[in-house]
Short mmCIF file of C-alpha atoms in Angstrom, two decimals:
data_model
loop_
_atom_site.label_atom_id
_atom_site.label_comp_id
_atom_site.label_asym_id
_atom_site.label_seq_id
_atom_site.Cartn_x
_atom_site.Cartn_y
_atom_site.Cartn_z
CA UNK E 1 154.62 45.67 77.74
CA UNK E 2 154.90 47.58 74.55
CA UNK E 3 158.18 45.99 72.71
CA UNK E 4 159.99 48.67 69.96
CA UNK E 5 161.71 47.91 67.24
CA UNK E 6 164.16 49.81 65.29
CA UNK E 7 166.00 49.37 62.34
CA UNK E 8 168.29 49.42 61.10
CA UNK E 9 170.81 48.58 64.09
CA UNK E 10 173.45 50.94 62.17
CA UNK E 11 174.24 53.35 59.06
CA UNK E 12 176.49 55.47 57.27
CA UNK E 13 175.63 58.33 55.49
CA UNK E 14 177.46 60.88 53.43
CA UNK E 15 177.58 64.22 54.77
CA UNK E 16 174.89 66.09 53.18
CA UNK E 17 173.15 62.90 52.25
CA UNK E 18 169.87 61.67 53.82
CA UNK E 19 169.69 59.25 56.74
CA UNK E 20 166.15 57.50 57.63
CA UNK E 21 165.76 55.45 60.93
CA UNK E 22 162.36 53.43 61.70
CA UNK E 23 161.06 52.52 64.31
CA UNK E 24 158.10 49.66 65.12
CA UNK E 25 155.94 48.63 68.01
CA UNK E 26 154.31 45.45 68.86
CA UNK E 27 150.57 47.28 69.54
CA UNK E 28 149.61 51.02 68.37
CA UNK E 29 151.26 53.97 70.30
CA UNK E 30 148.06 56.09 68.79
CA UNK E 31 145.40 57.36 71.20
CA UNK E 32 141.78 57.67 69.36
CA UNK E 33 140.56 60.20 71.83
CA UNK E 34 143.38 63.01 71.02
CA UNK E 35 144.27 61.55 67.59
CA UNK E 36 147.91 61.69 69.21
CA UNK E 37 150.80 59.33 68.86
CA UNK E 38 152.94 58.94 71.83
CA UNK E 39 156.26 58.46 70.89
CA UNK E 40 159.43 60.34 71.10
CA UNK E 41 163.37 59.86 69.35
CA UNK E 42 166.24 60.99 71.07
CA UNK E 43 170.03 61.41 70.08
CA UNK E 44 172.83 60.10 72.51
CA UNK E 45 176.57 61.08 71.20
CA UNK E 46 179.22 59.20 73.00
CA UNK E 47 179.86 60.09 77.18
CA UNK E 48 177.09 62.40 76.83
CA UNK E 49 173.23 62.11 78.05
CA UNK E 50 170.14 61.55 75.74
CA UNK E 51 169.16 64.82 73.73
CA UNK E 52 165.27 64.79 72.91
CA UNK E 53 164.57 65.66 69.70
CA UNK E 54 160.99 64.84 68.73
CA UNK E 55 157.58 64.05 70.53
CA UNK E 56 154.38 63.10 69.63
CA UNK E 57 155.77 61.89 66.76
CA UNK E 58 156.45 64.75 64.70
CA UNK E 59 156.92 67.58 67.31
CA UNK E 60 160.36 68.75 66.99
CA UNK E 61 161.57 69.73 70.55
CA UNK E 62 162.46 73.79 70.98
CA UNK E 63 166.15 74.68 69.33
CA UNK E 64 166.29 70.81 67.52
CA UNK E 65 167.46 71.73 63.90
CA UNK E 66 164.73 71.48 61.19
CA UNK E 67 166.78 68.97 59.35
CA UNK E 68 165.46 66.43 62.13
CA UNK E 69 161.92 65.57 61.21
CA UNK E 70 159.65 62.95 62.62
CA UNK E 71 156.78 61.26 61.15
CA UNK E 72 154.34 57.83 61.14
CA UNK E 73 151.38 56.98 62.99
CA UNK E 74 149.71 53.48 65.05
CA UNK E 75 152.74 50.97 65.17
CA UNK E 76 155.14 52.59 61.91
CA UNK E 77 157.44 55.56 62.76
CA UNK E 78 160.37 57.42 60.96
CA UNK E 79 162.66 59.76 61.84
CA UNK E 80 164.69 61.84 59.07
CA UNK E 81 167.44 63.54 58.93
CA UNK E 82 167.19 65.51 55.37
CA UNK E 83 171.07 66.33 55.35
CA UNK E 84 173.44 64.54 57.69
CA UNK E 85 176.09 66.72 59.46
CA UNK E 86 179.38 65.68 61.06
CA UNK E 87 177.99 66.71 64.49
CA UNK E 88 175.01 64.30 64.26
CA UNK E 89 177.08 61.32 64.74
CA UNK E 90 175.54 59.38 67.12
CA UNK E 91 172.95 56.66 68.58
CA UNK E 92 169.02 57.44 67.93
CA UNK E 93 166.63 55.88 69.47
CA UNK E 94 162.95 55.71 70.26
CA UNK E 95 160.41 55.57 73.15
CA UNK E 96 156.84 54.95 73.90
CA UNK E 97 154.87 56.77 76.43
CA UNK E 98 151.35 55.33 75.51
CA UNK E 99 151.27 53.04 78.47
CA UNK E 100 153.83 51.72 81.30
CA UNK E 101 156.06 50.26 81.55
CA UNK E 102 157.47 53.05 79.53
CA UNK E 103 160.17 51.27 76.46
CA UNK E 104 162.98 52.10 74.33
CA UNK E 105 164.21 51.02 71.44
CA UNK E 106 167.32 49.37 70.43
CA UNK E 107 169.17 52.44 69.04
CA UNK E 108 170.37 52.91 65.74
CA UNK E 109 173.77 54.15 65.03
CA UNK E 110 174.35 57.16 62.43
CA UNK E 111 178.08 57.29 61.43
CA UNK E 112 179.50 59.51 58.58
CA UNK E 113 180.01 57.39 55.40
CA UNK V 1 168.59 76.50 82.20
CA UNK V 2 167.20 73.15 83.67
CA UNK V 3 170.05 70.60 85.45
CA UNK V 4 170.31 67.98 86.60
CA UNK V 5 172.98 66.04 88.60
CA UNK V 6 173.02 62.61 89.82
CA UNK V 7 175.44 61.40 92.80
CA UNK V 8 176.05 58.29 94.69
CA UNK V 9 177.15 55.37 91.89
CA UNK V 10 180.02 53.18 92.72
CA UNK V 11 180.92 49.45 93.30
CA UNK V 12 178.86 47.51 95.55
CA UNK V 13 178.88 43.67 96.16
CA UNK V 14 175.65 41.49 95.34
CA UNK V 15 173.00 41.86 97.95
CA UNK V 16 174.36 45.26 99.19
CA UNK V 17 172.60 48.76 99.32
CA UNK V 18 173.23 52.12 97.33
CA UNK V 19 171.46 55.33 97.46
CA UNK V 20 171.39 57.95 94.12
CA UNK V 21 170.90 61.55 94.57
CA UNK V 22 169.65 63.79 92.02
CA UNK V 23 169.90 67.85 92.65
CA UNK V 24 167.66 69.63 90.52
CA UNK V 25 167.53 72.85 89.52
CA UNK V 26 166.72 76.01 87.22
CA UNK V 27 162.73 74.80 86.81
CA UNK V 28 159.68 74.78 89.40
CA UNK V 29 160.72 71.14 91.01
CA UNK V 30 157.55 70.27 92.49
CA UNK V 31 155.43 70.76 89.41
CA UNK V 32 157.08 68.17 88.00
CA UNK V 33 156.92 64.00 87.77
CA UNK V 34 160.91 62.68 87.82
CA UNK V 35 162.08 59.28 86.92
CA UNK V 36 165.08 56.78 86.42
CA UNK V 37 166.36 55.53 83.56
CA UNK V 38 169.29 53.04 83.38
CA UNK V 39 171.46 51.58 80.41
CA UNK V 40 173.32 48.67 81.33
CA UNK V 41 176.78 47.99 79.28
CA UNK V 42 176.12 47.42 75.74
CA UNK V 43 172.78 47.34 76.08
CA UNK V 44 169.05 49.29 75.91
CA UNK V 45 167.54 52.14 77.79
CA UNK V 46 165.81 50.60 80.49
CA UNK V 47 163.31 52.97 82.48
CA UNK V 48 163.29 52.27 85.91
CA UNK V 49 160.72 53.96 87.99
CA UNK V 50 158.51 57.27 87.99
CA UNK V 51 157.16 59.76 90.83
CA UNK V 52 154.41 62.30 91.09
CA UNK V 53 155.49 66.12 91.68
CA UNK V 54 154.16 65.62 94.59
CA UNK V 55 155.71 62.55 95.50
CA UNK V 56 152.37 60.84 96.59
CA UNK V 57 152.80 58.56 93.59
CA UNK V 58 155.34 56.29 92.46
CA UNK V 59 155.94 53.74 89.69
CA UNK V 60 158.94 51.14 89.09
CA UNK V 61 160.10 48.58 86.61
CA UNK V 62 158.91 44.93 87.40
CA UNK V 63 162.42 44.56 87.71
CA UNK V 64 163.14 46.39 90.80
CA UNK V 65 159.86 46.35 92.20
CA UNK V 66 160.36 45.03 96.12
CA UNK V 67 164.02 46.38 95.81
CA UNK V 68 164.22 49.99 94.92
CA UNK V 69 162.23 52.91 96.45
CA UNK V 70 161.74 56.49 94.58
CA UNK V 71 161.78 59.61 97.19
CA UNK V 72 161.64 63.19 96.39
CA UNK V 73 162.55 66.10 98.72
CA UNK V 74 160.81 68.96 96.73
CA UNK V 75 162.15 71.66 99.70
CA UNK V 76 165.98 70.40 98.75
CA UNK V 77 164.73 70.04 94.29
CA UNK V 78 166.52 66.42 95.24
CA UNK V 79 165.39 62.75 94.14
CA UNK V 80 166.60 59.79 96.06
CA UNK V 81 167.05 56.15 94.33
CA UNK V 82 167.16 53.85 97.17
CA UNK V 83 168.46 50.45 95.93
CA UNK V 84 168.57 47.60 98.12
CA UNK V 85 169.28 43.21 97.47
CA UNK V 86 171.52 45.00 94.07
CA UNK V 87 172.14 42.51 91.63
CA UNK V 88 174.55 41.98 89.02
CA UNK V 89 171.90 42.40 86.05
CA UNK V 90 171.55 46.15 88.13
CA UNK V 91 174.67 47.24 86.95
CA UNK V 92 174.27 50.19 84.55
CA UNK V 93 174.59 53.76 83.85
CA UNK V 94 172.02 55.44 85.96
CA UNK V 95 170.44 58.78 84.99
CA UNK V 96 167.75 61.03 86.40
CA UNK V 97 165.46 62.55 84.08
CA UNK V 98 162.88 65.29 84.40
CA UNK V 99 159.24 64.17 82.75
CA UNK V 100 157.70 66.76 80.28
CA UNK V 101 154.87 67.47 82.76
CA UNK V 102 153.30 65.57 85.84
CA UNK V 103 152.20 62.79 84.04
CA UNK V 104 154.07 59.31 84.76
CA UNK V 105 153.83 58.53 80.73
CA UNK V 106 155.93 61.31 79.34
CA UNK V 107 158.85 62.00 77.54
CA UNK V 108 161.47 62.87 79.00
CA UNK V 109 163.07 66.81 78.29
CA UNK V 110 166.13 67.00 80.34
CA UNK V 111 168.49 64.30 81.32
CA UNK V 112 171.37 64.26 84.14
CA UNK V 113 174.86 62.96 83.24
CA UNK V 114 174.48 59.75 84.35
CA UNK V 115 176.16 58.25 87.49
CA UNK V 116 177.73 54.55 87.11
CA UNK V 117 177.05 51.91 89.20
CA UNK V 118 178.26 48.29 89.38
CA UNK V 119 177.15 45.72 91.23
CA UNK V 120 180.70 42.71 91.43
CA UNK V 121 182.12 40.94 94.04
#
């Protein structure tokens, strides 16, 4: 199984300020033939469902804001969040859909500073 | 607008039986692959199992394989989670999630809300 990593577990950020989130797995995520890195990041706010933002890596999903931005390739991956807005307090975290079983990461928790 | 929304969580006692419902609607259901995902309390995303548009295929978690079995009725746009022998460590959150295409290794683009179950004597 492909284990992911994120760090760190939690952070607070100024509104307005920048908030980084990274994310690692055990074996690369990359596929040579399409040059295409299967991962994805997703937002959870409390008592709600997960909210995809980004796949393959850097893809932000339709009607995501463009302060969301994803980025890394192989095992390394990053997602930003240029300028941190009250509404984006919540739990982030990662998945890999290079090869089943498909796997999560931890989460990392965004919080206003 | 795509929804989904899981039924059937509750409290069951170890070794008993449960079956989730998912009702899908406002996207062609069939062209689809559909899966589980479960987050236990104060814990990770777990995915749970996969199936085919079609239904013909279907993939769990080594942790419920033997125990849980993945149905779809694409004429209803419904997904049944039958859980049998539940255990304690099955206790979780339970959503239904709609793949981004047929593939089994996908992202996932819509979620349900989630339906609770808890496995306690």
């Amino acid at each position: 199984d492909i284990v992911m990593t994120q760090s760190p577990d939690s952070l607070a950020v100024s509104l307005g300020e920048r908030a980084t989130i990274n994310c690692k797995s055990n074996q690369s995520v990359l596929y040579s033939s399409n040059n295409k890195n299967y991962l994805a990041w997703y937002q959870q706010k409390p008592g709600q469902p997960p909210n995809l933002l980004i796949y393959w890596a850097s893809t932000r999903e339709s009607g995501v804001p463009d302060r969301f931005s994803g980025s890394g390739s192989g095992t390394d991956f990053t997602l930003t969040i240029s300028s941190l807005q009250a509404e984006d307090v919540a739990v982030y975290y990662c998945q890999q859909y290079y090869s089943g079983p498909l796997t999560f990461g931890p989460g990392t928790k965004v919080d206003v500073k | 607008e795509v929804q989904l929304l899981e039924s059937g969580g509750g409290l069951v006692q170890p070794g008993g039986s449960l079956r989730l419902s998912c009702a899908a609607s406002g996207f062609t259901f069939s062209s689809y692959a559909m899966s589980w995902v479960r987050q236990a309390p104060g814990k990770g995303r777990e995915w749970v199992s996969s199936i085919t548009g079609s239904g013909g295929g279907t993939f769990y978690a080594d942790s419920v394989k033997g125990r849980f079995t993945f149905s779809r009725d694409n004429s209803k746009n419904t997904l049944y989670l039958q859980m049998n022998s539940l255990r304690a460590e099955d206790t979780a959150v339970y959503y239904c999630a709609k793949n981004y295409d047929e593939s089994r290794l996908s992202w996932f683009d819509s979620w349900g809300q989630g339906t609770l179950v808890t496995v306690s004597s």
